[in-house]
XYZ file of C-alpha atoms in Angstrom:
743
model
C 3.367 45.824 -29.972
C 2.068 42.542 -29.324
C 1.798 41.545 -32.968
C 5.353 41.809 -33.253
C 6.506 39.901 -30.346
C 4.595 37.238 -31.788
C 6.419 36.954 -34.108
C 9.588 37.437 -33.308
C 8.900 35.150 -30.850
C 8.242 32.063 -33.589
C 11.363 33.962 -35.375
C 13.298 32.883 -32.807
C 11.626 29.140 -31.984
C 11.906 28.772 -35.818
C 16.033 29.147 -35.359
C 15.899 27.309 -32.241
C 14.152 24.349 -34.973
C 16.699 24.953 -37.276
C 19.351 24.976 -36.045
C 18.365 21.738 -33.149
C 17.749 19.730 -36.487
C 21.027 20.123 -37.586
C 22.975 19.678 -34.570
C 20.982 16.433 -34.175
C 22.164 14.244 -36.733
C 21.019 11.198 -37.870
C 22.724 8.203 -36.901
C 25.126 10.007 -34.595
C 25.313 7.616 -31.632
C 27.709 4.988 -32.445
C 27.101 5.190 -35.986
C 27.446 8.572 -37.530
C 26.948 9.892 -40.769
C 30.324 10.669 -41.742
C 31.609 6.810 -40.225
C 28.658 4.937 -42.478
C 30.226 7.458 -45.390
C 33.997 6.402 -44.545
C 33.224 2.651 -43.979
C 30.806 2.365 -47.653
C 34.058 3.804 -48.964
C 36.293 0.479 -47.390
C 34.262 -2.276 -48.011
C 35.714 -4.946 -49.572
C 38.831 -4.416 -48.711
C 39.253 -4.449 -44.724
C 39.146 -8.119 -44.514
C 38.239 -8.584 -40.798
C 35.747 -5.806 -40.645
C 33.673 -6.836 -43.666
C 33.766 -10.065 -42.045
C 32.732 -9.763 -38.997
C 30.032 -8.099 -41.792
C 29.383 -10.646 -43.441
C 28.227 -13.546 -40.849
C 26.102 -10.340 -38.658
C 24.093 -10.016 -41.876
C 23.856 -14.118 -41.949
C 22.390 -13.394 -38.736
C 20.250 -11.013 -38.858
C 19.087 -12.053 -42.148
C 17.559 -15.978 -40.611
C 15.776 -13.556 -37.457
C 14.299 -12.020 -40.793
C 13.332 -15.193 -42.497
C 11.930 -16.297 -38.622
C 8.991 -13.674 -38.322
C 8.914 -11.055 -35.425
C 7.822 -12.518 -31.404
C 7.193 -10.523 -29.108
C 5.537 -12.147 -26.368
C 3.361 -11.230 -23.116
C 6.427 -12.520 -20.848
C 6.717 -14.194 -17.897
C 9.866 -16.108 -17.041
C 13.115 -16.315 -15.253
C 16.389 -15.674 -17.294
C 16.606 -19.201 -19.677
C 13.147 -19.036 -20.639
C 11.624 -18.443 -23.096
C 9.911 -15.712 -23.660
C 12.994 -13.333 -21.533
C 16.056 -15.045 -23.602
C 13.181 -14.378 -27.026
C 12.592 -9.810 -25.695
C 16.930 -10.207 -25.468
C 17.261 -11.763 -28.822
C 14.819 -9.430 -30.112
C 16.974 -6.059 -28.350
C 20.054 -7.535 -30.365
C 18.641 -8.514 -33.357
C 16.564 -5.325 -33.389
C 20.185 -2.837 -33.541
C 22.499 -5.595 -35.460
C 19.235 -4.614 -38.590
C 20.270 -0.813 -37.681
C 23.213 -0.784 -38.330
C 22.868 -2.880 -41.321
C 20.154 -0.829 -42.478
C 23.020 2.144 -42.337
C 26.239 0.807 -43.909
C 24.386 -1.803 -46.303
C 21.434 0.778 -47.301
C 19.474 -2.419 -47.293
C 14.596 -0.645 -46.577
C 14.348 -4.133 -45.315
C 16.183 -3.552 -42.081
C 15.060 -0.376 -41.486
C 10.860 -2.129 -42.190
C 12.105 -5.025 -39.828
C 13.182 -2.896 -36.836
C 10.404 -0.223 -37.070
C 7.975 -3.159 -38.058
C 8.918 -4.625 -34.232
C 9.286 -2.143 -33.166
C 5.400 -1.077 -33.973
C 4.442 -3.905 -32.456
C 6.591 -3.523 -29.193
C 4.944 -0.112 -29.068
C 1.224 -1.686 -28.894
C 2.296 -3.902 -25.723
C 4.278 -1.689 -23.932
C 0.847 0.497 -22.886
C -0.667 -1.983 -21.200
C 1.655 -4.261 -20.352
C 1.684 -4.611 -16.062
C 4.798 -5.470 -14.401
C 6.199 -8.775 -15.036
C 4.747 -11.761 -12.734
C 7.623 -13.347 -11.927
C 7.812 -11.011 -8.516
C 11.814 -11.843 -6.737
C 13.151 -8.531 -8.120
C 13.764 -5.813 -5.840
C 13.164 -3.629 -8.725
C 10.541 -5.630 -11.526
C 10.928 -4.926 -14.774
C 8.079 -5.233 -17.064
C 9.683 -6.961 -20.152
C 11.688 -8.773 -18.410
C 11.418 -10.169 -14.211
C 14.096 -7.358 -13.393
C 14.874 -3.615 -14.345
C 17.799 -3.926 -15.191
C 17.413 -6.535 -18.683
C 15.334 -3.809 -18.936
C 17.897 -1.619 -18.700
C 20.221 -4.281 -21.298
C 17.018 -4.116 -23.584
C 16.518 0.387 -24.316
C 20.413 0.639 -24.072
C 20.652 -1.495 -27.693
C 16.832 -0.509 -29.020
C 18.307 3.258 -28.676
C 21.116 2.281 -31.162
C 18.365 0.974 -33.188
C 16.291 3.574 -33.358
C 18.633 6.849 -33.750
C 19.799 4.285 -36.915
C 16.218 4.273 -38.439
C 15.132 7.487 -36.926
C 14.964 9.474 -40.573
C 13.308 6.196 -42.184
C 11.228 7.017 -39.748
C 8.163 9.568 -40.651
C 7.451 12.555 -38.048
C 3.882 10.762 -36.583
C 5.592 7.126 -36.008
C 8.755 8.906 -34.225
C 5.472 10.899 -31.877
C 4.154 7.238 -31.419
C 7.656 5.537 -30.503
C 8.966 7.865 -27.523
C 5.377 8.486 -26.593
C 4.273 5.296 -26.024
C 7.608 3.184 -25.777
C 10.411 5.120 -25.855
C 9.646 8.000 -23.184
C 7.220 5.662 -20.802
C 10.084 3.367 -20.899
C 13.102 5.673 -19.703
C 10.669 6.416 -16.908
C 9.838 3.264 -15.372
C 13.507 1.729 -15.087
C 13.996 5.063 -13.484
C 11.979 7.992 -11.450
C 8.778 4.881 -11.282
C 12.544 2.228 -10.094
C 14.913 5.468 -7.746
C 15.728 1.439 -5.456
C 16.936 0.396 -9.196
C 18.304 3.631 -11.136
C 19.208 6.191 -8.510
C 21.952 4.369 -7.355
C 26.344 3.940 -7.348
C 25.478 -0.142 -8.768
C 25.983 -2.599 -11.603
C 22.370 -2.214 -12.480
C 21.764 1.264 -12.768
C 25.157 1.819 -14.773
C 23.055 0.098 -16.816
C 19.623 1.515 -15.980
C 21.690 5.028 -16.418
C 22.829 4.573 -19.965
C 19.614 3.242 -21.490
C 18.159 6.427 -19.972
C 20.878 8.429 -21.461
C 20.887 6.974 -24.876
C 17.832 6.784 -25.673
C 17.564 11.074 -23.923
C 20.315 11.133 -26.443
C 18.182 9.816 -29.831
C 15.251 12.585 -28.644
C 17.375 14.956 -28.552
C 15.582 14.826 -24.370
C 17.493 17.529 -22.566
C 15.586 15.557 -18.973
C 16.713 12.068 -20.387
C 19.965 13.101 -20.657
C 20.723 15.117 -17.506
C 19.008 12.188 -15.257
C 20.764 9.942 -16.835
C 24.073 12.053 -15.620
C 23.141 12.943 -12.282
C 20.364 11.417 -11.702
C 17.472 11.257 -10.529
C 16.330 14.949 -8.978
C 14.912 14.816 -5.164
C 14.485 11.697 -4.275
C 15.295 10.208 -1.139
C 16.228 6.223 -0.943
C 16.402 4.376 2.594
C 19.660 4.315 3.027
C 19.727 1.480 5.072
C 17.302 -0.548 2.533
C 19.046 -3.056 0.682
C 18.915 -4.895 -3.455
C 18.246 -9.237 -3.521
C 22.413 -9.916 -2.870
C 22.783 -8.087 0.321
C 24.271 -4.809 -0.967
C 23.079 -0.910 0.634
C 20.946 0.475 -2.396
C 21.649 4.518 -1.956
C 24.101 4.135 1.307
C 26.284 6.879 0.160
C 23.178 9.132 -1.510
C 25.194 9.064 -5.010
C 23.517 8.802 -8.622
C 24.098 9.022 -12.272
C 26.573 7.600 -15.144
C 29.325 9.878 -13.647
C 28.647 8.930 -9.961
C 29.431 5.607 -11.769
C 32.438 6.442 -13.254
C 34.213 8.542 -10.061
C 32.769 5.653 -7.303
C 33.535 1.645 -8.707
C 36.818 2.740 -10.422
C 40.003 3.260 -8.305
C 42.446 6.085 -10.537
C 43.579 2.467 -12.181
C 40.900 1.172 -13.166
C 39.754 -1.521 -11.107
C 36.689 -1.719 -11.183
C 35.757 -3.041 -7.762
C 33.205 -5.646 -7.759
C 35.393 -7.313 -10.243
C 36.501 -8.415 -12.737
C 33.232 -10.169 -13.639
C 31.114 -7.397 -13.444
C 33.550 -5.024 -14.937
C 32.964 -6.653 -17.865
C 29.078 -6.925 -18.091
C 29.583 -3.215 -16.671
C 31.563 -2.198 -19.894
C 29.398 -2.230 -23.034
C 26.938 0.575 -20.618
C 29.877 2.593 -19.737
C 31.530 2.449 -22.923
C 28.627 2.738 -25.927
C 27.068 5.484 -23.954
C 30.501 7.181 -24.104
C 30.805 7.008 -27.184
C 27.559 8.123 -27.555
C 28.479 11.619 -25.560
C 31.513 11.837 -27.179
C 29.901 11.796 -30.532
C 26.447 14.118 -28.930
C 28.064 16.312 -26.578
C 31.172 16.022 -27.164
C 31.513 18.978 -25.122
C 31.868 16.343 -22.012
C 35.053 15.125 -22.707
C 33.757 11.698 -21.171
C 36.765 9.721 -22.342
C 39.246 12.550 -20.375
C 36.128 12.508 -17.269
C 38.418 11.546 -13.747
C 42.004 11.110 -15.498
C 40.573 8.669 -18.841
C 39.988 6.121 -16.627
C 37.434 4.308 -18.511
C 39.787 3.890 -20.866
C 42.418 2.536 -17.544
C 39.793 -0.053 -16.584
C 39.977 -1.810 -20.788
C 44.032 -1.812 -19.795
C 42.993 -3.262 -16.420
C 40.176 -5.171 -17.334
C 42.376 -7.403 -19.405
C 45.223 -7.510 -17.514
C 42.538 -9.162 -14.384
C 42.692 -12.168 -17.215
C 44.753 -15.511 -16.970
C 47.332 -16.909 -20.487
C 43.806 -17.979 -22.404
C 41.643 -14.797 -21.553
C 39.638 -15.579 -19.135
C 38.774 -13.060 -16.198
C 39.786 -13.689 -12.388
C 37.420 -14.778 -11.061
C 37.083 -13.025 -7.793
C 34.170 -11.355 -6.162
C 30.279 -13.297 -7.629
C 32.338 -14.251 -11.375
C 31.468 -16.659 -13.717
C 34.470 -18.602 -14.531
C 35.362 -19.503 -18.385
C 33.805 -15.956 -18.060
C 37.052 -14.172 -21.087
C 37.661 -10.968 -23.795
C 36.296 -13.511 -26.082
C 32.807 -12.001 -25.121
C 31.764 -9.425 -27.240
C 31.426 -6.172 -24.360
C 36.095 -7.022 -24.644
C 34.808 -6.894 -28.069
C 33.117 -3.536 -28.038
C 36.239 -2.209 -25.637
C 38.909 -2.830 -27.461
C 37.067 -1.731 -30.283
C 37.034 1.962 -28.227
C 39.558 1.897 -26.013
C 41.934 1.502 -29.566
C 40.485 4.659 -31.274
C 39.130 6.453 -28.130
C 43.044 5.252 -26.666
C 46.494 5.948 -28.709
C 46.084 2.797 -30.917
C 48.069 0.057 -28.929
C 49.059 -1.756 -31.035
C 48.590 -5.219 -28.386
C 44.946 -4.073 -28.792
C 44.781 -4.981 -32.547
C 46.911 -8.540 -31.330
C 43.536 -8.854 -29.098
C 41.041 -8.307 -31.562
C 42.680 -10.059 -33.810
C 41.548 -13.414 -31.457
C 37.881 -11.794 -31.622
C 37.895 -12.360 -34.939
C 35.222 -10.049 -35.091
C 35.058 -6.140 -34.742
C 32.355 -3.206 -34.131
C 30.756 -1.969 -37.319
C 31.658 1.129 -36.802
C 34.808 4.056 -36.718
C 36.291 2.018 -33.759
C 35.605 -1.044 -35.105
C 36.860 -0.787 -39.418
C 39.708 1.480 -37.390
C 41.246 -1.549 -35.797
C 39.957 -3.603 -38.876
C 42.290 -2.095 -40.392
C 45.313 -1.925 -38.156
C 44.792 -5.454 -38.420
C 45.132 -5.844 -41.734
C 47.567 -3.006 -41.903
C 50.107 -5.340 -40.053
C 49.957 -2.997 -36.755
C 49.396 -5.698 -34.305
C 51.681 -7.050 -31.738
C 50.863 -8.756 -28.941
C 49.641 -7.948 -25.423
C 52.109 -8.384 -22.813
C 50.563 -9.085 -19.255
C 53.264 -8.213 -16.239
C 52.851 -8.254 -12.984
C 50.847 -5.108 -11.397
C 48.806 -3.993 -8.677
C 45.481 -2.834 -9.643
C 44.547 -0.274 -6.556
C 41.071 -0.347 -5.206
C 38.158 1.980 -4.354
C 37.524 5.519 -5.721
C 41.131 7.123 -4.196
C 43.066 4.103 -5.115
C 43.347 3.493 -0.910
C 40.664 1.070 -0.370
C 43.108 -2.706 -0.764
C 43.457 -3.717 -3.920
C 44.849 -6.609 -5.891
C 48.551 -7.586 -7.149
C 49.074 -9.981 -9.871
C 52.368 -11.243 -10.263
C 53.842 -13.738 -13.315
C 56.469 -15.125 -13.829
C 57.026 -18.335 -16.688
C 53.671 -18.734 -17.115
C 52.633 -18.582 -12.973
C 50.126 -16.234 -12.770
C 49.818 -15.497 -8.996
C 46.041 -13.310 -8.138
C 46.142 -11.602 -4.023
C 43.216 -10.212 -3.538
C 42.987 -7.501 -0.700
C 40.383 -5.050 -2.452
C 37.229 -4.237 -0.386
C 34.389 -5.739 -0.020
C 33.303 -5.044 -3.500
C 29.866 -3.747 -3.442
C 26.524 -6.452 -3.351
C 28.643 -9.134 -5.115
C 31.972 -9.328 -2.621
C 33.103 -12.333 -1.576
C 34.348 -12.833 2.260
C 37.433 -13.210 0.929
C 40.415 -11.197 2.630
C 44.115 -12.519 2.215
C 43.456 -14.803 -0.331
C 44.866 -16.102 -3.877
C 44.417 -18.165 -6.756
C 47.102 -19.776 -9.014
C 47.493 -20.344 -12.506
C 49.815 -22.333 -15.115
C 49.422 -21.062 -18.795
C 45.916 -20.776 -17.952
C 44.951 -23.029 -15.798
C 43.495 -23.796 -12.639
C 46.378 -24.218 -9.624
C 44.562 -23.059 -7.375
C 40.533 -21.825 -7.298
C 38.273 -19.209 -6.984
C 35.600 -20.575 -7.196
C 33.644 -17.786 -8.221
C 30.147 -17.614 -8.083
C 26.576 -19.852 -7.376
C 24.542 -19.342 -10.168
C 23.724 -21.623 -14.166
C 23.707 -18.358 -15.472
C 20.392 -18.490 -17.885
C 20.048 -21.438 -17.076
C 16.268 -22.086 -16.514
C 16.130 -25.695 -15.135
C 18.839 -24.555 -11.912
C 16.756 -21.752 -10.302
C 15.744 -19.411 -13.465
C 18.980 -19.299 -13.603
C 19.455 -15.676 -11.548
C 22.296 -16.638 -8.092
C 22.084 -19.682 -5.996
C 21.110 -20.453 -1.667
C 23.863 -21.435 -2.059
C 26.594 -18.438 -3.114
C 25.171 -17.362 -0.436
C 26.038 -20.538 1.796
C 28.994 -21.356 0.600
C 30.999 -19.561 -1.950
C 30.609 -16.166 -0.359
C 30.941 -17.638 2.907
C 35.755 -17.307 3.770
C 35.951 -21.146 4.154
C 35.135 -21.033 0.582
C 38.527 -19.459 -0.945
C 42.434 -19.830 -0.022
C 42.107 -18.241 3.419
C 42.449 -17.702 6.956
C 39.159 -18.996 9.237
C 39.125 -18.073 11.755
C 37.048 -20.563 14.517
C 34.898 -21.730 11.783
C 33.347 -17.916 11.191
C 33.704 -16.201 8.408
C 35.155 -12.085 7.380
C 33.472 -9.554 9.494
C 31.100 -12.485 10.157
C 29.374 -12.571 6.704
C 27.784 -9.402 7.502
C 27.901 -6.887 3.845
C 27.165 -3.849 6.408
C 30.641 -4.283 8.275
C 32.544 -6.005 5.308
C 31.768 -2.691 3.640
C 33.382 -1.004 6.044
C 36.711 -2.044 6.191
C 39.420 -3.143 3.434
C 42.815 -4.819 3.736
C 45.993 -2.254 3.549
C 48.856 -2.939 1.242
C 52.442 -3.423 3.131
C 54.260 -3.873 0.384
C 53.894 -4.768 -4.028
C 57.703 -4.489 -6.148
C 58.267 -6.949 -9.303
C 60.912 -5.268 -9.780
C 63.623 -7.599 -9.478
C 64.469 -10.347 -12.026
C 64.685 -13.318 -9.130
C 61.353 -12.350 -6.785
C 58.154 -10.404 -7.200
C 56.166 -10.088 -3.789
C 53.795 -9.033 -2.956
C 52.379 -8.411 1.138
C 49.515 -6.750 3.250
C 47.356 -6.617 5.985
C 44.216 -6.509 6.919
C 42.747 -5.947 10.876
C 39.300 -5.933 11.118
C 37.922 -9.572 9.217
C 38.240 -10.969 13.188
C 37.838 -9.182 16.619
C 41.330 -8.756 17.778
C 43.521 -10.951 15.457
C 45.718 -9.441 13.253
C 47.032 -11.229 9.103
C 50.037 -10.265 7.679
C 49.975 -12.269 4.304
C 52.991 -11.998 2.084
C 53.207 -13.915 -1.268
C 56.211 -13.729 -3.469
C 56.923 -15.637 -6.902
C 60.802 -17.046 -6.327
C 63.311 -18.403 -9.626
C 66.088 -19.981 -8.105
C 68.596 -22.239 -9.824
C 68.341 -25.377 -9.265
C 64.245 -25.441 -9.919
C 62.315 -25.983 -12.653
C 59.775 -23.488 -12.662
C 59.380 -20.113 -9.960
C 58.051 -22.501 -6.949
C 55.549 -19.925 -4.792
C 56.738 -18.479 -1.017
C 53.089 -17.598 1.074
C 54.223 -16.323 4.861
C 50.724 -15.563 7.125
C 51.737 -14.163 10.075
C 48.451 -14.199 12.471
C 48.422 -12.656 16.305
C 45.355 -12.399 18.236
C 44.388 -11.270 21.264
C 42.402 -14.638 22.018
C 42.734 -18.520 21.725
C 41.097 -19.885 17.973
C 41.429 -22.807 15.995
C 42.561 -21.396 13.092
C 41.740 -23.401 8.702
C 43.226 -22.605 6.046
C 42.281 -23.382 3.297
C 44.386 -25.239 -0.205
C 41.895 -26.153 -2.703
C 43.360 -27.453 -5.819
C 43.063 -28.969 -8.569
C 43.505 -32.769 -9.780
C 44.065 -35.864 -8.578
C 46.549 -36.373 -4.974
C 49.871 -37.870 -6.415
C 51.160 -38.308 -2.620
C 51.564 -36.685 1.057
C 53.647 -37.714 4.139
C 51.314 -37.207 6.792
C 49.437 -40.417 7.662
C 45.232 -40.207 7.438
C 42.575 -41.817 7.911
C 39.104 -42.002 6.015
C 35.697 -42.174 7.319
C 33.200 -45.302 6.967
C 30.284 -42.091 7.035
C 30.813 -39.201 5.266
C 29.707 -36.717 7.540
C 30.112 -32.259 6.836
C 33.502 -30.869 8.436
C 30.557 -28.099 9.873
C 27.119 -27.013 10.142
C 27.462 -23.178 9.414
C 29.365 -20.301 7.823
C 30.251 -22.650 4.525
C 31.281 -25.613 6.697
C 27.791 -27.710 5.987
C 29.264 -27.999 2.341
C 31.800 -29.435 3.215
C 32.719 -33.377 2.995
C 34.675 -34.643 5.555
C 36.924 -36.721 3.572
C 39.543 -37.840 5.476
C 42.069 -36.483 8.348
C 45.838 -36.648 10.028
C 48.237 -35.336 12.256
C 51.033 -33.379 10.819
C 53.625 -35.179 13.276
C 56.202 -34.042 10.991
C 57.803 -30.307 10.276
C 57.440 -30.196 7.211
C 53.746 -31.697 5.500
C 54.336 -32.888 2.032
C 50.708 -33.227 -0.669
C 51.310 -33.339 -4.365
C 49.074 -33.264 -6.648
C 48.869 -33.630 -10.767
C 46.774 -32.339 -13.042
C 46.415 -30.936 -17.093
C 50.411 -33.524 -17.238
C 51.803 -31.643 -14.605
C 53.138 -31.631 -10.414
C 52.109 -29.475 -7.803
C 53.523 -29.874 -4.100
C 52.780 -28.266 -1.639
C 55.068 -28.404 1.214
C 54.152 -26.595 4.808
C 56.144 -25.649 7.599
C 53.949 -26.919 10.307
C 53.612 -27.855 14.398
C 53.127 -31.225 15.985
C 49.479 -30.686 16.854
C 47.832 -30.002 13.379
C 45.625 -31.619 11.117
C 45.329 -32.094 7.380
C 41.703 -32.412 6.973
C 40.855 -33.198 3.226
C 38.299 -32.281 1.560
C 35.691 -32.044 -1.026
C 32.349 -29.200 -1.483
C 29.115 -30.819 -2.290
C 27.974 -31.773 1.168
C 24.404 -30.394 2.282
C 23.192 -30.005 -1.729
C 20.816 -31.734 -2.189
C 20.149 -30.729 -6.374
C 23.822 -30.953 -7.099
C 23.942 -27.107 -7.265
C 28.413 -26.918 -6.201
C 31.313 -28.757 -7.528
C 32.557 -31.494 -6.389
C 35.818 -30.544 -6.082
C 39.038 -31.064 -3.678
C 40.001 -29.071 -1.080
C 43.167 -29.335 2.005
C 42.892 -27.815 4.944
C 45.906 -27.171 6.810
C 44.342 -26.894 10.455
C 45.818 -25.674 14.336
C 43.850 -25.457 17.348
C 43.890 -23.638 20.676
C 46.670 -20.664 19.585
C 46.687 -17.623 19.131
C 50.358 -16.108 18.335
C 50.936 -18.078 14.833
C 52.367 -18.749 11.447
C 52.083 -20.222 8.617
C 54.079 -20.905 5.484
C 53.983 -23.530 2.596
C 55.639 -23.203 -1.074
C 54.606 -24.543 -3.665
C 56.256 -26.431 -6.234
C 55.137 -26.552 -10.364
C 57.512 -30.134 -11.271
C 58.332 -31.987 -14.199
C 55.262 -33.923 -16.110
C 53.643 -36.479 -17.270
C 52.254 -38.017 -20.323
C 49.772 -40.904 -20.831
C 51.207 -41.300 -24.210
C 54.738 -41.866 -23.386
C 53.443 -42.855 -19.524
C 57.039 -41.223 -18.371
C 56.651 -39.166 -15.244
C 59.620 -36.305 -15.159
C 60.585 -34.838 -11.978
C 57.902 -36.067 -10.007
C 58.836 -35.776 -7.211
C 59.517 -31.980 -5.023
C 63.311 -29.585 -4.967
C 62.676 -29.031 -2.199
C 63.516 -31.145 1.059
C 63.389 -28.506 3.904
C 60.969 -24.915 4.847
C 62.913 -24.051 8.009
C 61.036 -20.927 10.143
C 64.115 -19.032 11.535
C 63.055 -16.525 12.547
C 59.483 -15.344 13.761
C 59.483 -11.676 15.465
C 57.081 -8.719 15.659
C 59.472 -6.760 13.474
C 61.013 -9.735 11.187
C 60.022 -12.883 9.761
C 62.825 -15.367 8.070
C 62.197 -18.837 5.970
C 65.359 -21.099 5.425
C 64.635 -22.763 2.003
C 66.174 -25.805 1.590
C 66.506 -27.220 -2.069
C 67.378 -31.382 -1.777
C 70.834 -30.481 -3.772
C 71.023 -28.963 -0.184
C 71.130 -25.076 -1.261
C 69.830 -22.900 0.953
C 67.856 -19.755 0.408
C 66.683 -17.293 3.068
C 64.028 -14.796 2.796
C 63.150 -11.867 4.893
C 60.278 -10.006 5.407
C 60.228 -6.679 7.816
C 56.706 -7.143 9.303
C 56.387 -3.753 11.168
C 58.240 -0.937 8.550
C 58.020 -1.187 4.726
C 60.113 1.538 3.872
C 62.592 1.130 0.728
C 64.046 3.120 2.435
C 65.016 1.920 5.773
C 68.320 0.245 6.871
C 68.198 -3.486 8.610
C 70.538 -5.617 10.889
C 69.198 -8.576 11.741
C 71.468 -11.547 13.200
C 70.688 -15.151 12.348
C 73.005 -18.188 13.451
C 75.256 -16.571 14.378
C 74.928 -14.655 10.325
C 74.827 -10.728 10.437
C 71.942 -9.549 7.960
C 72.398 -5.746 6.431
C 70.230 -5.110 3.984
C 68.142 -1.372 2.975
C 63.820 -1.838 2.027
C 60.657 -4.525 3.142
C 62.497 -7.367 2.951
C 65.434 -9.778 2.082
C 66.564 -12.251 -0.107
C 69.278 -13.813 -0.411
C 70.301 -17.553 -2.735
């Protein structure tokens, strides 16, 4: 009887092993056997794909010619060992792809030889010698970069899996891959067990190597987090964010929590771009190996929605708006966006607008998705990707504020009323930035960091990111008593968010976004309404900004405008100090040089500047005792970590309830070739507050031709069906909805 049971067990095991072997063919993670055959059949016939392949082949061949170097880790970001291991991971992934497509064993041998060097090193490799990170890696100074490495190398391993014999695979898995996955997860729960872009990379790394190894434990760990782990809910990371306050973890939680139903990622577009690669590349692997998960349908298909949202969070040149921590110049030409565009096209609805972006990127992934995109471009299916005005909600249920973008005639207004944005968030509620044809008119500073430039703080975040870039005064929004919103404390900021009051982009002549913030300062409420208005007699649409403040205390209010370019003219009689002094002592004010001060003795303050051959004028409705302060970034910055850029601040003292109203006009041009200045003066004769009550605010705008328009906002009723009546200067106005514009 025992013998028969043993025989049956052996048979069952053999069946199981055979089934397992059949189910787990390689490659299957990103490339598939069927996909490789399709690609080989099309080689030489699809220009964009062929060019991408040839470029990759040249790069990898050059690396192979240099030989393999796996140095002992010792550097921060930007240092040789750091950059070498980063380069190795990418080249291994690329060589694996070339092996599959070209069927040339030299690429598989290169990957194998490098992996064996890493296997020999990793067995005895200690923690990285740099101790700055809250979660140290081994190859790199932080587990984040170790996770980057494993995400790429998992793909390489999948591509050469069948090239290796069983003993070689066991050696790599036992001594390299499994210990590597364990280090970034169970050995580093403070890094892995959370909702954050860091842990997304960690989840993807563990899950992808788990898929290649057919290791259910690793796959489950990736999807659902580490079982039985309880972390200190008050612990924070290097950027001041909570590690695991809500106890949520795993890849699925990292889809559920940071993304709103509209696809907005709460850390902002810069980090969404960074996180999209592990999100999408792991999702593609899950789709190929575990289609039953229907990962691209998870949370109503939010991963694919997020790509459209991210593309809409870029300016006319494709550069992402630097909301929260964000490096300027990061754009959809980044490799992560090549991945995003190709995967979105293939697994989405084959949006022809994505093909036009792919054509600009001039590069595709060398897999099924890239082939589909390249074929679409070849067959003339591309159409322009149209960016329209859009409102993107924030929060897992879309109820934690958001970002409104108004677009009109090349102008883009980016209004931020979003949540704190995890540890990469800034204290900048109801802030905005303004663009024309991809150029900044009024800027968001972005982050204070020289990414991967070792000479600048090891390529990591600089202390000025906290002392300047995150502070409220660094943004175009209200500062009360020189204090940052939420006291500049993440613990407070993470509890609150502004509330959308209205968004309407349906009208041709006016687009509007409005939101309220009631927690930035105790006892103070802010309501900001911004509109882009088209009006006859104006060369371009102008922007109207209404910031209503109510407070139960008497305060000093500062409203900064960080303009780009050179001052042309102002009607304020200002004085220049003989010696530069910082504007204040803390909360970012210590980084502002005070370059000039004047009193706003006119009912309208005018300030004009020139940038990129265009004139801009700010017109503000001001009070007799208001001050205009000309400032420049760079005080208390001995290492020149900050950009020396200018701003102008409207200061209003000793008041509780008040109203700031401004317009921004784009007008005219200047050519240094012809030396002609055209339409260099403002078209606004007068900006006047004609009503300001708890219920209504009405602004009258008079052009230089004496034509007048009137904008009215209902401050307490945002219903589209509400009926309103208001008498202004003996004239009755009636309308339905939350605002009225009469021209």
